[in-house]
Short mmCIF file of C-alpha atoms in Angstrom, two decimals:
data_model
loop_
_atom_site.label_atom_id
_atom_site.label_comp_id
_atom_site.label_asym_id
_atom_site.label_seq_id
_atom_site.Cartn_x
_atom_site.Cartn_y
_atom_site.Cartn_z
CA UNK A 1 104.62 164.48 90.83
CA UNK A 2 103.67 160.96 91.04
CA UNK A 3 103.08 158.91 87.79
CA UNK A 4 101.49 155.39 87.55
CA UNK A 5 103.80 153.13 85.61
CA UNK A 6 102.81 149.53 85.69
CA UNK A 7 101.31 146.56 87.54
CA UNK A 8 103.25 143.34 87.69
CA UNK A 9 102.15 139.86 87.56
CA UNK A 10 104.14 136.62 87.70
CA UNK A 11 103.55 134.13 84.92
CA UNK A 12 104.44 130.50 84.29
CA UNK A 13 103.94 130.58 80.44
CA UNK A 14 104.79 133.88 78.91
CA UNK A 15 103.55 133.06 75.37
CA UNK A 16 100.15 131.91 76.65
CA UNK A 17 99.84 135.19 78.74
CA UNK A 18 100.98 137.42 75.94
CA UNK A 19 98.47 135.70 73.61
CA UNK A 20 95.65 136.18 76.27
CA UNK A 21 96.29 139.84 76.70
CA UNK A 22 96.53 140.21 72.93
CA UNK A 23 92.79 139.29 72.85
CA UNK A 24 92.06 142.35 74.88
CA UNK A 25 94.20 144.51 72.83
CA UNK A 26 97.45 144.69 74.57
CA UNK A 27 100.75 143.86 72.91
CA UNK A 28 104.36 143.70 74.02
CA UNK A 29 106.18 147.11 73.99
CA UNK A 30 109.44 146.03 75.40
CA UNK A 31 111.31 143.13 76.96
CA UNK A 32 114.15 142.65 79.29
CA UNK A 33 116.04 139.43 80.01
CA UNK A 34 118.47 138.79 82.85
CA UNK A 35 120.80 135.93 82.50
CA UNK A 36 122.18 136.61 86.00
CA UNK A 37 118.89 137.10 87.67
CA UNK A 38 117.31 134.29 85.68
CA UNK A 39 114.07 136.15 84.68
CA UNK A 40 112.42 137.79 81.76
CA UNK A 41 110.28 141.14 82.13
CA UNK A 42 107.88 141.60 79.36
CA UNK A 43 105.83 144.96 79.17
CA UNK A 44 102.55 145.09 77.46
CA UNK A 45 100.29 148.05 76.79
CA UNK A 46 97.15 149.12 74.78
CA UNK A 47 97.71 151.16 71.75
CA UNK A 48 99.06 154.57 72.69
CA UNK A 49 99.59 153.56 76.29
CA UNK A 50 103.26 152.45 76.21
CA UNK A 51 104.99 154.33 78.88
CA UNK A 52 101.73 155.44 80.33
CA UNK A 53 99.90 152.36 81.71
CA UNK A 54 101.50 149.04 81.23
CA UNK A 55 101.24 145.51 82.66
CA UNK A 56 104.64 143.91 83.34
CA UNK A 57 104.84 140.12 83.02
CA UNK A 58 107.60 138.66 85.26
CA UNK A 59 108.76 135.16 84.19
CA UNK A 60 111.09 133.59 86.66
CA UNK A 61 113.19 130.92 84.75
CA UNK A 62 112.89 127.42 86.02
CA UNK A 63 115.70 125.89 87.84
CA UNK A 64 118.17 123.56 86.10
CA UNK A 65 115.97 120.71 87.10
CA UNK A 66 113.11 121.98 85.06
CA UNK A 67 110.58 122.43 87.86
CA UNK A 68 108.22 125.17 87.46
CA UNK A 69 107.52 127.81 90.25
CA UNK A 70 103.92 127.59 91.42
CA UNK A 71 102.20 130.66 92.72
CA UNK A 72 99.26 130.60 95.14
CA UNK A 73 96.37 132.95 94.86
CA UNK A 74 97.55 136.50 95.12
CA UNK A 75 101.19 135.50 94.93
CA UNK A 76 101.08 135.82 91.11
CA UNK A 77 100.13 139.58 91.45
CA UNK A 78 103.37 141.36 92.12
CA UNK A 79 103.16 145.19 92.78
CA UNK A 80 101.97 148.58 91.59
CA UNK A 81 104.71 150.79 90.49
CA UNK A 82 104.81 154.55 90.64
CA UNK A 83 107.42 157.02 89.49
CA UNK A 84 108.22 159.84 92.07
CA UNK A 85 110.21 163.15 91.86
CA UNK A 86 112.40 162.39 94.95
CA UNK A 87 112.47 158.80 96.40
CA UNK A 88 114.23 159.73 99.40
CA UNK A 89 111.65 162.45 100.32
CA UNK A 90 108.83 160.08 99.38
CA UNK A 91 110.37 157.13 101.57
CA UNK A 92 110.96 159.69 104.60
CA UNK A 93 107.42 160.88 104.40
CA UNK A 94 106.02 157.24 104.34
CA UNK A 95 108.29 156.14 107.06
CA UNK A 96 107.47 159.09 109.25
CA UNK A 97 103.77 158.09 108.83
CA UNK A 98 104.69 154.70 110.23
CA UNK A 99 105.07 152.62 107.20
CA UNK A 100 107.92 150.10 106.85
CA UNK A 101 110.25 150.66 103.85
CA UNK A 102 110.83 146.92 103.01
CA UNK A 103 113.25 147.50 100.34
CA UNK A 104 115.13 150.76 100.94
CA UNK A 105 116.27 152.90 98.09
CA UNK A 106 119.88 152.05 98.52
CA UNK A 107 120.69 152.64 95.01
CA UNK A 108 118.78 155.99 94.67
CA UNK A 109 116.37 154.45 92.27
CA UNK A 110 114.07 151.97 93.62
CA UNK A 111 112.24 151.14 96.88
CA UNK A 112 109.34 148.96 98.22
CA UNK A 113 106.60 149.72 100.69
CA UNK A 114 103.27 147.96 101.53
CA UNK A 115 99.95 149.57 101.66
CA UNK A 116 97.87 149.23 104.79
CA UNK A 117 96.20 146.09 103.01
CA UNK A 118 99.49 144.49 102.30
CA UNK A 119 99.75 145.35 98.63
CA UNK A 120 103.41 145.87 97.52
CA UNK A 121 104.06 149.22 95.91
CA UNK A 122 107.31 149.84 93.96
CA UNK A 123 108.69 153.42 94.04
CA UNK A 124 111.01 154.32 91.16
CA UNK A 125 113.01 157.51 91.07
CA UNK A 126 112.40 159.76 88.04
CA UNK A 127 116.04 159.51 86.79
CA UNK A 128 118.68 158.47 89.37
CA UNK A 129 119.83 160.01 92.69
CA UNK A 130 123.32 159.32 94.23
CA UNK A 131 123.04 156.70 96.97
CA UNK A 132 122.57 158.58 100.27
CA UNK A 133 122.27 157.73 104.04
CA UNK A 134 120.46 156.52 105.86
CA UNK A 135 119.03 154.53 103.05
CA UNK A 136 122.33 153.29 101.47
CA UNK A 137 123.09 151.29 104.63
CA UNK A 138 119.44 149.98 105.32
CA UNK A 139 118.76 146.32 105.09
CA UNK A 140 115.62 144.78 103.57
CA UNK A 141 112.83 144.07 105.94
CA UNK A 142 110.31 141.32 105.34
CA UNK A 143 109.11 140.56 101.81
CA UNK A 144 107.43 142.81 99.31
#
């Protein structure tokens, strides 16, 4: 079974973006900060939609010099995310149909592929699978 999880957008001012989405009825349902990765993920949802249909705001922290990342049209939209029952089977099916697995599921949990129109699709394993070949040894291909 496939389950829609969230759409991701990159933001330069998290507070302003949270306030904007608040005006249309969404509120923060959870947050994750990564000191090592220098980013913050903020998940928003309408009432009763947490865990069902969310918007992920990705804020990439500015470098030490304080310069902010600038996103061009389309670059601020990140990806659609879907939870799948078996990420290895799903990726094998996509690959057999001629699609490139841009970020293989080396960890048994996450992969990225692009739609025919170039939209990044994140696949997330429902739970975790042990790393398995050939996926565990595959390198990333291109960008996603």
